[in-house]
Amino acid sequence: MTGGYLILERPNTGLVLSTNARFYAIVKPINDEVKPESWAWKWTDVKLTSPQLSRESMYKLSLNHLTLQCVDSRNPFVEHAIQYAIAAAHLASDKDKEALHKLFLQGNLQVSAFSSFYFSSLDITILGSNDFYSYRNQIESLGLPLTPESLGTLAPFASITFNSGESNGANCKPEVAKTGLGSSAAMTTAVVAALLHYLGVVDLSDPCKEGKFGCSDLDVIHMIAQASHCLAQGKVGSGFDVSCAVYGSQRYVRFSPEVLSFAKVAVTGLPLHEVIGGILKGKWDHERTEFCLPPLMNLFLGEPGSGGSSTPSMVGAVKKWQMSDPEKARENWQKLSDANLELETKLNSLSKLAKEHWDVYLGVIKSCSVLTSEKWVLHATEPINEAIIRELLGAREAMLRIRILMRQMGEAAGVPIEPESQTQLLDSTMNAEGVLVAGVPGAGGFDAIFAITLGDSGSKLTQAWSSHNVLALLVKEDPHGVCLESGDPRTTGITSGVSSIHIE
């Protein structure tokens, strides 16, 4: 919500909201028995299934060297998540490697599609909530209005269509746009958490207790997921998206990139368990403070349908501008940092006022939810009412300053952080009844927009967005991070023996 670009450099802060859009990783063995002949083999096969993409990939895992070979199509985020999670399991198991290998080698001797024998022992299924992907085309093709209700008619984990590719059907690619909810970070964290729980490295039924590595199990998941995600991306990013996936909504200050120096040397041949050991013993200096929206405030995300933006290229352009005009850049960043802090302060103050004066707070929010912001002062009739409305208006002013400064930075860097089309849409949104703030999240551009509304005013906003060709997504704020579930999310029953991890 705040901290775009600034969050890349310590000690700048960012407010990060997690949502109820989640990735699920389901881990299970193929069978419950271990065939004696499998002990002669020190490798196992890992099957990765993505039902939404109608894709199934096979990986060959060496239990001695922890190397992972891909038989067909690759997914680097999942690949690194599997390797690093299993390396952590080897490190945690210490002398009891035999019990760990037994977990991997559960399965019957089977015949593969290319007529060789393998032990298909580890089965991983990945599912992503519909809100990670754009289904505008499907809704429009059905003649449905661009509303959350139309999105709600889609089946959970709806299929993602592919283009025709070449004439023979080869090289087909998904015809899907992402909605900017951090899908790669969510997926990576889900796979890491599911494997670590399945292999007994962490216990997500009580993830805050101290685990096998002298820190909480959530911290272990965080460190391994950060390393896996950075390695898959080919760079060390700020890590806010992985941290949010693990811990939920928060105030975040990034870690020093040097803490992942061990991950960088993983490709040079250093044994993977030593790499993991270095990462887990590293000086992780990120800062994380619990944060959530004040009561009776709701997060809404809208998809304008104007095409996505390339975050790496936009970040590169801003960094180039910083180097070419450092004095102006520092001035802009300091003002942005101050405005971000002001918005955070106002929101925290509103949470405090709600706790101390709930009845008055409830009345003010209810009254303001049906009015545009310039009329809110009409209800500042008592000292507490006035204090609440002052903080509401202060939050709006801080957000307006943030937007101005972000636009100025974009103009100086030559990138559309808040494009004109988004500016018009956001101005219209902030002028609507019951809207506190609106903006472009993260790096900005032509991706989703967000709004924070008061009380029950959200339905009017989604209708207004629909008239502007903006599709309001179904996601809401959910301050929780990684969770353990006992059932398959595609069914209503409980699936025995399944470790199901879902995250935002």
Short mmCIF file of C-alpha atoms in Angstrom, two decimals:
data_model
loop_
_atom_site.label_atom_id
_atom_site.label_comp_id
_atom_site.label_asym_id
_atom_site.label_seq_id
_atom_site.Cartn_x
_atom_site.Cartn_y
_atom_site.Cartn_z
CA MET A 1 0.00 0.00 0.00
CA THR A 2 2.92 2.35 0.73
CA GLY A 3 6.66 2.12 0.19
CA GLY A 4 6.77 1.48 -3.54
CA TYR A 5 10.41 1.79 -4.74
CA LEU A 6 11.53 3.11 -1.33
CA ILE A 7 11.18 -0.36 0.20
CA LEU A 8 14.12 -1.53 -1.94
CA GLU A 9 16.51 0.42 0.32
CA ARG A 10 16.91 0.17 4.07
CA PRO A 11 15.68 1.66 6.37
CA ASN A 12 12.63 2.74 4.36
CA THR A 13 9.36 1.15 5.42
CA GLY A 14 6.36 -0.21 3.56
CA LEU A 15 2.84 -1.09 4.62
CA VAL A 16 1.96 -4.47 3.12
CA LEU A 17 -1.55 -5.93 3.27
CA SER A 18 -2.17 -9.63 2.79
CA THR A 19 -5.44 -10.79 1.27
CA ASN A 20 -7.67 -13.84 1.24
CA ALA A 21 -6.45 -14.79 -2.25
CA ARG A 22 -4.29 -17.82 -1.51
CA PHE A 23 -2.01 -20.38 -3.08
CA TYR A 24 -2.39 -23.97 -1.93
CA ALA A 25 0.34 -26.61 -2.00
CA ILE A 26 -0.83 -30.16 -1.29
CA VAL A 27 1.92 -32.68 -0.53
CA LYS A 28 1.38 -36.41 -0.16
CA PRO A 29 3.01 -39.76 -0.97
CA ILE A 30 1.75 -41.77 -3.92
CA ASN A 31 1.35 -44.87 -1.73
CA ASP A 32 1.82 -45.79 1.91
CA GLU A 33 4.23 -48.70 1.48
CA VAL A 34 7.93 -48.68 0.77
CA LYS A 35 9.09 -51.39 -1.60
CA PRO A 36 12.30 -53.09 -0.41
CA GLU A 37 13.94 -52.77 -3.81
CA SER A 38 13.62 -48.98 -3.62
CA TRP A 39 16.41 -48.82 -1.02
CA ALA A 40 18.90 -49.73 -3.72
CA TRP A 41 18.05 -46.46 -5.39
CA LYS A 42 19.13 -43.17 -3.84
CA TRP A 43 16.81 -41.02 -5.84
CA THR A 44 13.10 -40.46 -6.09
CA ASP A 45 10.74 -38.81 -8.51
CA VAL A 46 8.70 -35.74 -7.67
CA LYS A 47 5.45 -35.18 -9.52
CA LEU A 48 4.23 -31.60 -9.77
CA THR A 49 0.64 -31.05 -10.90
CA SER A 50 -1.05 -27.76 -11.75
CA PRO A 51 -4.70 -28.61 -12.51
CA GLN A 52 -5.55 -25.06 -13.58
CA LEU A 53 -2.95 -25.21 -16.34
CA SER A 54 -3.67 -28.87 -17.10
CA ARG A 55 0.07 -29.44 -16.66
CA GLU A 56 2.04 -32.20 -14.98
CA SER A 57 5.83 -32.08 -14.61
CA MET A 58 8.26 -34.72 -13.39
CA TYR A 59 11.47 -34.06 -11.47
CA LYS A 60 14.18 -36.55 -10.53
CA LEU A 61 15.61 -35.89 -7.07
CA SER A 62 18.98 -37.29 -5.96
CA LEU A 63 18.70 -38.10 -2.26
CA ASN A 64 22.47 -38.09 -1.85
CA HIS A 65 23.33 -34.85 -3.63
CA LEU A 66 19.95 -33.08 -3.42
CA THR A 67 20.12 -32.24 -7.10
CA LEU A 68 16.89 -31.90 -9.02
CA GLN A 69 16.61 -32.76 -12.68
CA CYS A 70 13.62 -31.72 -14.73
CA VAL A 71 12.26 -34.29 -17.14
CA ASP A 72 10.01 -31.90 -19.06
CA SER A 73 8.75 -28.31 -18.56
CA ARG A 74 10.41 -26.29 -15.80
CA ASN A 75 9.09 -24.05 -13.05
CA PRO A 76 12.15 -22.42 -11.42
CA PHE A 77 10.21 -21.14 -8.40
CA VAL A 78 8.94 -24.61 -7.52
CA GLU A 79 12.25 -26.22 -8.41
CA HIS A 80 14.26 -24.08 -6.00
CA ALA A 81 11.58 -24.35 -3.32
CA ILE A 82 11.77 -28.15 -3.47
CA GLN A 83 15.57 -28.27 -3.40
CA TYR A 84 15.96 -25.81 -0.54
CA ALA A 85 13.16 -27.31 1.57
CA ILE A 86 14.59 -30.82 1.20
CA ALA A 87 18.10 -29.57 1.96
CA ALA A 88 16.73 -28.04 5.16
CA ALA A 89 15.14 -31.40 6.00
CA HIS A 90 18.52 -33.13 5.56
CA LEU A 91 20.13 -30.54 7.78
CA ALA A 92 17.44 -30.93 10.45
CA SER A 93 17.46 -34.74 10.36
CA ASP A 94 21.17 -34.80 11.24
CA LYS A 95 21.98 -38.50 11.77
CA ASP A 96 18.52 -39.88 11.00
CA LYS A 97 18.80 -39.71 7.21
CA GLU A 98 17.27 -43.17 6.81
CA ALA A 99 13.90 -42.07 8.20
CA LEU A 100 13.94 -39.06 5.89
CA HIS A 101 14.75 -41.19 2.85
CA LYS A 102 11.91 -43.52 3.76
CA LEU A 103 9.49 -40.62 3.50
CA PHE A 104 10.73 -39.88 -0.01
CA LEU A 105 10.69 -43.45 -1.19
CA GLN A 106 7.09 -44.26 -0.33
CA GLY A 107 5.54 -45.61 -3.50
CA ASN A 108 5.19 -48.55 -5.85
CA LEU A 109 7.36 -49.42 -8.79
CA GLN A 110 5.72 -47.89 -11.84
CA VAL A 111 6.37 -47.51 -15.54
CA SER A 112 6.89 -44.01 -16.88
CA ALA A 113 5.63 -42.58 -20.15
CA PHE A 114 9.05 -43.12 -21.68
CA SER A 115 9.22 -46.80 -20.66
CA SER A 116 11.75 -46.67 -17.86
CA PHE A 117 11.19 -47.61 -14.24
CA TYR A 118 10.92 -45.02 -11.51
CA PHE A 119 9.65 -44.64 -7.95
CA SER A 120 7.02 -41.89 -8.05
CA SER A 121 6.97 -41.03 -4.38
CA LEU A 122 6.35 -37.35 -3.79
CA ASP A 123 3.20 -35.79 -5.20
CA ILE A 124 2.80 -31.99 -5.09
CA THR A 125 -0.35 -30.26 -6.32
CA ILE A 126 -0.44 -26.47 -6.66
CA LEU A 127 -3.63 -24.41 -6.83
CA GLY A 128 -4.05 -20.63 -6.97
CA SER A 129 -7.17 -18.67 -6.12
CA ASN A 130 -8.90 -17.14 -9.12
CA ASP A 131 -8.02 -13.63 -7.93
CA PHE A 132 -4.38 -14.13 -8.89
CA TYR A 133 -5.42 -14.18 -12.54
CA SER A 134 -7.53 -12.05 -14.84
CA TYR A 135 -10.77 -13.58 -16.06
CA ARG A 136 -12.14 -10.43 -17.71
CA ASN A 137 -12.20 -12.07 -21.13
CA GLN A 138 -14.22 -15.03 -19.89
CA ILE A 139 -16.72 -12.77 -18.14
CA GLU A 140 -17.13 -10.53 -21.19
CA SER A 141 -17.48 -13.52 -23.51
CA LEU A 142 -20.37 -14.73 -21.35
CA GLY A 143 -22.06 -11.34 -21.63
CA LEU A 144 -21.82 -10.77 -17.87
CA PRO A 145 -21.27 -7.36 -16.25
CA LEU A 146 -17.86 -6.50 -14.82
CA THR A 147 -18.81 -7.05 -11.20
CA PRO A 148 -17.57 -9.19 -8.30
CA GLU A 149 -20.82 -11.16 -8.58
CA SER A 150 -19.82 -12.22 -12.09
CA LEU A 151 -16.43 -13.34 -10.82
CA GLY A 152 -18.22 -15.33 -8.16
CA THR A 153 -19.96 -17.44 -10.81
CA LEU A 154 -16.63 -18.93 -11.92
CA ALA A 155 -15.68 -22.33 -10.55
CA PRO A 156 -12.97 -22.26 -7.85
CA PHE A 157 -9.50 -22.69 -9.34
CA ALA A 158 -10.89 -22.05 -12.83
CA SER A 159 -8.95 -23.37 -15.80
CA ILE A 160 -6.55 -21.03 -17.52
CA THR A 161 -6.90 -21.15 -21.30
CA PHE A 162 -3.97 -21.47 -23.70
CA ASN A 163 -3.40 -19.88 -27.06
CA SER A 164 -3.18 -22.03 -30.16
CA GLY A 165 0.60 -21.69 -30.42
CA GLU A 166 2.03 -23.15 -33.56
CA SER A 167 -0.05 -25.00 -36.14
CA ASN A 168 0.81 -28.34 -34.56
CA GLY A 169 -0.18 -27.14 -31.10
CA ALA A 170 3.39 -26.81 -29.83
CA ASN A 171 4.68 -23.95 -27.68
CA CYS A 172 1.24 -23.04 -26.34
CA LYS A 173 1.31 -20.36 -23.64
CA PRO A 174 -1.30 -19.37 -21.05
CA GLU A 175 -3.62 -16.61 -22.18
CA VAL A 176 -3.78 -14.95 -18.80
CA ALA A 177 -2.80 -11.69 -17.19
CA LYS A 178 -1.83 -11.60 -13.53
CA THR A 179 -3.52 -9.16 -11.17
CA GLY A 180 -0.37 -8.21 -9.25
CA LEU A 181 -0.99 -10.10 -5.99
CA GLY A 182 2.48 -11.64 -5.70
CA SER A 183 1.65 -15.05 -7.16
CA SER A 184 5.26 -16.26 -7.46
CA ALA A 185 6.02 -15.37 -3.83
CA ALA A 186 2.79 -17.00 -2.64
CA MET A 187 3.41 -20.15 -4.66
CA THR A 188 7.04 -20.45 -3.54
CA THR A 189 6.13 -19.99 0.12
CA ALA A 190 3.29 -22.51 -0.11
CA VAL A 191 5.55 -25.20 -1.56
CA VAL A 192 8.33 -24.53 0.96
CA ALA A 193 5.92 -24.56 3.91
CA ALA A 194 4.10 -27.70 2.73
CA LEU A 195 7.31 -29.68 2.21
CA LEU A 196 8.87 -28.56 5.49
CA HIS A 197 5.73 -29.55 7.38
CA TYR A 198 5.38 -32.87 5.52
CA LEU A 199 9.02 -33.74 6.25
CA GLY A 200 8.73 -32.84 9.93
CA VAL A 201 11.08 -29.86 9.85
CA VAL A 202 8.39 -27.47 11.05
CA ASP A 203 5.05 -27.89 12.81
CA LEU A 204 2.53 -25.45 11.43
CA SER A 205 -0.05 -26.39 14.02
CA ASP A 206 2.07 -24.24 16.35
CA PRO A 207 4.35 -22.25 14.03
CA CYS A 208 5.43 -19.55 16.49
CA LYS A 209 7.23 -21.89 18.87
CA GLU A 210 10.98 -22.39 18.68
CA GLY A 211 11.82 -25.19 16.28
CA LYS A 212 14.81 -27.32 15.33
CA PHE A 213 16.98 -24.41 14.19
CA GLY A 214 16.69 -22.26 17.32
CA CYS A 215 14.07 -19.90 15.89
CA SER A 216 10.35 -20.08 15.20
CA ASP A 217 9.11 -22.38 12.46
CA LEU A 218 7.66 -19.37 10.63
CA ASP A 219 11.12 -17.81 10.60
CA VAL A 220 12.55 -20.99 9.05
CA ILE A 221 9.90 -20.94 6.33
CA HIS A 222 10.59 -17.26 5.73
CA MET A 223 14.34 -17.65 5.31
CA ILE A 224 14.10 -20.64 2.98
CA ALA A 225 11.28 -19.12 0.93
CA GLN A 226 13.22 -15.85 0.54
CA ALA A 227 16.30 -17.73 -0.67
CA SER A 228 14.29 -19.90 -3.07
CA HIS A 229 12.37 -16.96 -4.51
CA CYS A 230 15.45 -14.78 -4.99
CA LEU A 231 17.36 -17.58 -6.68
CA ALA A 232 14.44 -18.27 -9.02
CA GLN A 233 14.17 -14.57 -9.89
CA GLY A 234 17.89 -14.30 -10.50
CA LYS A 235 18.21 -11.33 -8.15
CA VAL A 236 17.77 -10.35 -4.51
CA GLY A 237 14.64 -8.23 -4.29
CA SER A 238 13.18 -6.44 -1.30
CA GLY A 239 11.42 -9.61 -0.12
CA PHE A 240 8.27 -7.83 1.08
CA ASP A 241 6.01 -10.18 -0.88
CA VAL A 242 7.49 -13.36 0.61
CA SER A 243 7.46 -11.85 4.10
CA CYS A 244 3.79 -10.99 3.65
CA ALA A 245 3.05 -14.50 2.38
CA VAL A 246 4.62 -15.99 5.52
CA TYR A 247 3.55 -13.59 8.26
CA GLY A 248 0.55 -11.67 6.82
CA SER A 249 -0.11 -7.91 6.89
CA GLN A 250 2.78 -5.94 8.31
CA ARG A 251 5.01 -2.90 8.41
CA TYR A 252 8.16 -4.05 6.64
CA VAL A 253 11.80 -3.01 6.38
CA ARG A 254 13.86 -5.14 4.02
CA PHE A 255 16.83 -7.35 4.93
CA SER A 256 20.37 -6.55 3.85
CA PRO A 257 20.98 -8.33 0.52
CA GLU A 258 24.25 -9.76 1.87
CA VAL A 259 22.28 -12.18 4.06
CA LEU A 260 21.61 -14.23 0.92
CA SER A 261 25.22 -14.39 -0.20
CA PHE A 262 25.17 -18.13 0.49
CA ALA A 263 22.32 -18.56 -1.98
CA LYS A 264 24.36 -16.80 -4.65
CA VAL A 265 27.21 -19.31 -4.34
CA ALA A 266 24.88 -22.29 -4.51
CA VAL A 267 25.56 -22.57 -8.22
CA THR A 268 29.33 -22.86 -7.66
CA GLY A 269 29.11 -26.39 -6.28
CA LEU A 270 28.95 -25.78 -2.52
CA PRO A 271 26.88 -28.61 -0.99
CA LEU A 272 23.30 -27.49 -0.69
CA HIS A 273 22.94 -28.39 2.97
CA GLU A 274 25.90 -26.08 3.70
CA VAL A 275 24.21 -23.33 1.69
CA ILE A 276 21.04 -23.76 3.74
CA GLY A 277 23.05 -23.81 6.96
CA GLY A 278 24.64 -20.49 6.05
CA ILE A 279 21.28 -18.95 5.19
CA LEU A 280 19.65 -20.12 8.44
CA LYS A 281 22.57 -18.79 10.51
CA GLY A 282 22.70 -15.48 8.63
CA LYS A 283 22.11 -12.08 10.24
CA TRP A 284 18.58 -11.45 9.05
CA ASP A 285 18.07 -7.79 9.87
CA HIS A 286 14.65 -7.20 8.33
CA GLU A 287 12.07 -5.52 10.54
CA ARG A 288 8.48 -6.67 10.76
CA THR A 289 5.72 -5.08 12.82
CA GLU A 290 2.13 -6.29 12.90
CA PHE A 291 -0.25 -4.03 11.02
CA CYS A 292 -3.83 -4.18 9.78
CA LEU A 293 -6.46 -1.73 8.64
CA PRO A 294 -8.50 0.03 11.35
CA PRO A 295 -11.89 -1.54 12.15
CA LEU A 296 -14.78 -1.04 9.70
CA MET A 297 -12.37 -0.27 6.86
CA ASN A 298 -12.27 -2.49 3.80
CA LEU A 299 -9.74 -3.10 1.06
CA PHE A 300 -10.92 -3.19 -2.56
CA LEU A 301 -8.84 -3.99 -5.62
CA GLY A 302 -9.88 -3.04 -9.12
CA GLU A 303 -8.61 -4.35 -12.45
CA PRO A 304 -8.74 -1.56 -15.06
CA GLY A 305 -8.18 -3.89 -18.00
CA SER A 306 -5.57 -1.60 -19.52
CA GLY A 307 -2.76 -4.17 -19.57
CA GLY A 308 -0.03 -4.85 -17.06
CA SER A 309 3.32 -3.17 -16.47
CA SER A 310 6.82 -4.56 -16.17
CA THR A 311 7.92 -3.92 -12.60
CA PRO A 312 11.64 -4.74 -13.25
CA SER A 313 11.89 -2.27 -16.13
CA MET A 314 10.16 0.45 -14.10
CA VAL A 315 12.45 -0.16 -11.12
CA GLY A 316 15.45 -0.04 -13.47
CA ALA A 317 14.34 3.32 -14.86
CA VAL A 318 13.89 4.78 -11.37
CA LYS A 319 17.36 3.55 -10.30
CA LYS A 320 18.85 5.11 -13.43
CA TRP A 321 17.20 8.43 -12.56
CA GLN A 322 18.54 8.19 -9.00
CA MET A 323 22.08 7.87 -10.32
CA SER A 324 21.68 10.68 -12.85
CA ASP A 325 20.11 13.17 -10.43
CA PRO A 326 20.92 11.97 -6.89
CA GLU A 327 20.12 15.24 -5.12
CA LYS A 328 16.64 15.53 -6.61
CA ALA A 329 16.02 11.84 -6.04
CA ARG A 330 17.00 12.07 -2.36
CA GLU A 331 14.67 15.03 -1.89
CA ASN A 332 11.77 13.18 -3.51
CA TRP A 333 12.40 10.00 -1.52
CA GLN A 334 12.57 11.88 1.78
CA LYS A 335 9.25 13.58 1.10
CA LEU A 336 7.75 10.25 0.09
CA SER A 337 9.07 8.61 3.24
CA ASP A 338 7.54 11.37 5.36
CA ALA A 339 4.17 11.05 3.62
CA ASN A 340 4.21 7.25 4.00
CA LEU A 341 4.94 7.62 7.71
CA GLU A 342 2.13 10.17 8.05
CA LEU A 343 -0.40 7.78 6.51
CA GLU A 344 0.79 4.96 8.76
CA THR A 345 0.52 7.21 11.82
CA LYS A 346 -3.04 8.26 10.95
CA LEU A 347 -4.20 4.69 10.41
CA ASN A 348 -2.63 3.53 13.68
CA SER A 349 -4.24 6.47 15.47
CA LEU A 350 -7.64 5.49 14.07
CA SER A 351 -7.15 1.93 15.33
CA LYS A 352 -6.35 3.34 18.78
CA LEU A 353 -9.40 5.62 18.75
CA ALA A 354 -11.60 2.69 17.73
CA LYS A 355 -10.34 0.65 20.67
CA GLU A 356 -10.78 3.45 23.21
CA HIS A 357 -14.05 4.97 21.94
CA TRP A 358 -15.79 2.22 20.02
CA ASP A 359 -19.34 3.56 20.11
CA VAL A 360 -18.33 7.00 18.91
CA TYR A 361 -15.99 5.55 16.30
CA LEU A 362 -18.76 3.29 15.01
CA GLY A 363 -21.13 6.23 14.65
CA VAL A 364 -18.60 8.40 12.84
CA ILE A 365 -17.63 5.69 10.36
CA LYS A 366 -21.29 4.89 9.68
CA SER A 367 -22.08 8.57 9.04
CA CYS A 368 -19.03 9.21 6.86
CA SER A 369 -19.60 6.04 4.80
CA VAL A 370 -22.56 7.65 3.01
CA LEU A 371 -20.92 11.03 2.45
CA THR A 372 -18.13 12.42 0.29
CA SER A 373 -15.08 13.54 2.26
CA GLU A 374 -15.80 17.28 2.17
CA LYS A 375 -18.97 16.65 4.21
CA TRP A 376 -17.32 14.57 6.92
CA VAL A 377 -16.55 17.67 9.01
CA LEU A 378 -20.29 18.16 9.50
CA HIS A 379 -20.16 15.34 12.05
CA ALA A 380 -17.28 16.83 14.09
CA THR A 381 -19.70 17.89 16.81
CA GLU A 382 -17.87 16.54 19.87
CA PRO A 383 -14.15 16.35 20.77
CA ILE A 384 -13.85 12.60 20.09
CA ASN A 385 -15.85 12.87 16.86
CA GLU A 386 -13.61 15.72 15.79
CA ALA A 387 -10.46 13.72 16.60
CA ILE A 388 -11.63 10.75 14.52
CA ILE A 389 -12.60 12.90 11.54
CA ARG A 390 -9.32 14.82 11.80
CA GLU A 391 -7.41 11.55 11.49
CA LEU A 392 -9.60 10.40 8.58
CA LEU A 393 -8.96 13.62 6.66
CA GLY A 394 -5.26 13.50 7.60
CA ALA A 395 -4.98 10.01 6.08
CA ARG A 396 -6.55 11.31 2.85
CA GLU A 397 -4.15 14.24 2.70
CA ALA A 398 -1.16 11.95 3.24
CA MET A 399 -2.34 9.66 0.43
CA LEU A 400 -2.79 12.60 -1.93
CA ARG A 401 0.78 13.72 -1.19
CA ILE A 402 2.06 10.19 -1.82
CA ARG A 403 0.32 10.10 -5.19
CA ILE A 404 1.72 13.50 -6.21
CA LEU A 405 5.26 12.49 -5.26
CA MET A 406 4.96 9.13 -7.01
CA ARG A 407 3.78 10.88 -10.19
CA GLN A 408 6.69 13.32 -9.97
CA MET A 409 9.16 10.47 -9.57
CA GLY A 410 7.62 8.69 -12.56
CA GLU A 411 7.83 11.80 -14.73
CA ALA A 412 11.46 12.35 -13.78
CA ALA A 413 12.35 8.71 -14.46
CA GLY A 414 10.30 8.54 -17.65
CA VAL A 415 8.01 5.73 -16.50
CA PRO A 416 4.22 5.80 -15.88
CA ILE A 417 4.07 5.09 -12.13
CA GLU A 418 0.63 6.70 -12.02
CA PRO A 419 -0.46 7.02 -15.66
CA GLU A 420 -2.97 9.69 -16.62
CA SER A 421 -5.72 7.10 -17.06
CA GLN A 422 -5.07 5.84 -13.53
CA THR A 423 -4.98 9.39 -12.16
CA GLN A 424 -8.45 10.12 -13.50
CA LEU A 425 -9.77 6.85 -12.15
CA LEU A 426 -8.20 7.36 -8.72
CA ASP A 427 -9.45 10.95 -8.45
CA SER A 428 -12.96 9.76 -9.26
CA THR A 429 -12.61 6.96 -6.70
CA MET A 430 -11.41 9.25 -3.91
CA ASN A 431 -14.29 11.63 -4.59
CA ALA A 432 -16.85 8.86 -4.12
CA GLU A 433 -18.93 8.46 -0.97
CA GLY A 434 -17.25 6.62 1.86
CA VAL A 435 -13.81 6.27 0.22
CA LEU A 436 -10.87 7.04 2.49
CA VAL A 437 -7.91 6.58 0.14
CA ALA A 438 -7.10 5.15 -3.29
CA GLY A 439 -3.86 4.55 -5.16
CA VAL A 440 -1.70 2.31 -7.31
CA PRO A 441 -0.04 -0.42 -5.22
CA GLY A 442 3.60 -1.43 -5.35
CA ALA A 443 5.50 -0.12 -8.37
CA GLY A 444 2.33 1.29 -9.95
CA GLY A 445 1.72 1.34 -13.68
CA PHE A 446 -1.28 -0.14 -15.42
CA ASP A 447 -1.91 -2.99 -12.99
CA ALA A 448 -4.60 -3.00 -10.33
CA ILE A 449 -5.71 -0.02 -8.29
CA PHE A 450 -6.73 -0.16 -4.63
CA ALA A 451 -9.17 1.69 -2.42
CA ILE A 452 -9.89 1.72 1.30
CA THR A 453 -13.56 2.30 2.07
CA LEU A 454 -15.54 3.03 5.21
CA GLY A 455 -18.32 0.81 6.49
CA ASP A 456 -20.72 -0.55 3.88
CA SER A 457 -19.84 1.89 1.09
CA GLY A 458 -17.99 -0.74 -0.96
CA SER A 459 -20.99 -1.85 -3.02
CA LYS A 460 -21.45 1.64 -4.45
CA LEU A 461 -17.77 1.77 -5.32
CA THR A 462 -17.80 -1.52 -7.20
CA GLN A 463 -20.81 -0.32 -9.20
CA ALA A 464 -19.04 2.93 -10.02
CA TRP A 465 -15.92 1.03 -11.06
CA SER A 466 -17.98 -1.23 -13.32
CA SER A 467 -19.33 1.85 -15.13
CA HIS A 468 -15.70 2.87 -15.78
CA ASN A 469 -14.83 -0.61 -17.13
CA VAL A 470 -13.01 -1.53 -13.92
CA LEU A 471 -13.57 -5.03 -12.54
CA ALA A 472 -13.60 -5.13 -8.74
CA LEU A 473 -11.90 -8.30 -7.52
CA LEU A 474 -13.30 -10.50 -4.77
CA VAL A 475 -10.26 -10.21 -2.52
CA LYS A 476 -10.45 -8.71 0.94
CA GLU A 477 -7.78 -7.99 3.50
CA ASP A 478 -6.85 -11.05 5.56
CA PRO A 479 -4.04 -10.23 8.00
CA HIS A 480 -2.98 -13.89 8.38
CA GLY A 481 -0.06 -15.43 6.55
CA VAL A 482 0.79 -19.08 5.96
CA CYS A 483 -1.73 -21.59 7.34
CA LEU A 484 -2.01 -25.35 7.71
CA GLU A 485 -5.16 -27.12 6.53
CA SER A 486 -6.19 -30.73 6.83
CA GLY A 487 -8.36 -30.99 3.72
CA ASP A 488 -8.06 -30.64 -0.02
CA PRO A 489 -9.38 -27.13 -0.92
CA ARG A 490 -11.18 -28.61 -3.94
CA THR A 491 -13.39 -30.80 -1.72
CA THR A 492 -15.51 -30.34 1.35
CA GLY A 493 -14.25 -33.48 3.07
CA ILE A 494 -11.00 -34.21 4.84
CA THR A 495 -8.29 -35.99 2.89
CA SER A 496 -6.30 -38.22 5.22
CA GLY A 497 -2.54 -37.86 5.14
CA VAL A 498 -2.48 -34.62 3.17
CA SER A 499 -0.44 -31.62 4.28
CA SER A 500 -2.20 -28.65 2.72
CA ILE A 501 -0.61 -25.26 3.09
CA HIS A 502 -2.39 -22.19 1.86
CA ILE A 503 -1.11 -18.63 1.81
CA GLU A 504 -2.28 -15.28 0.49
#
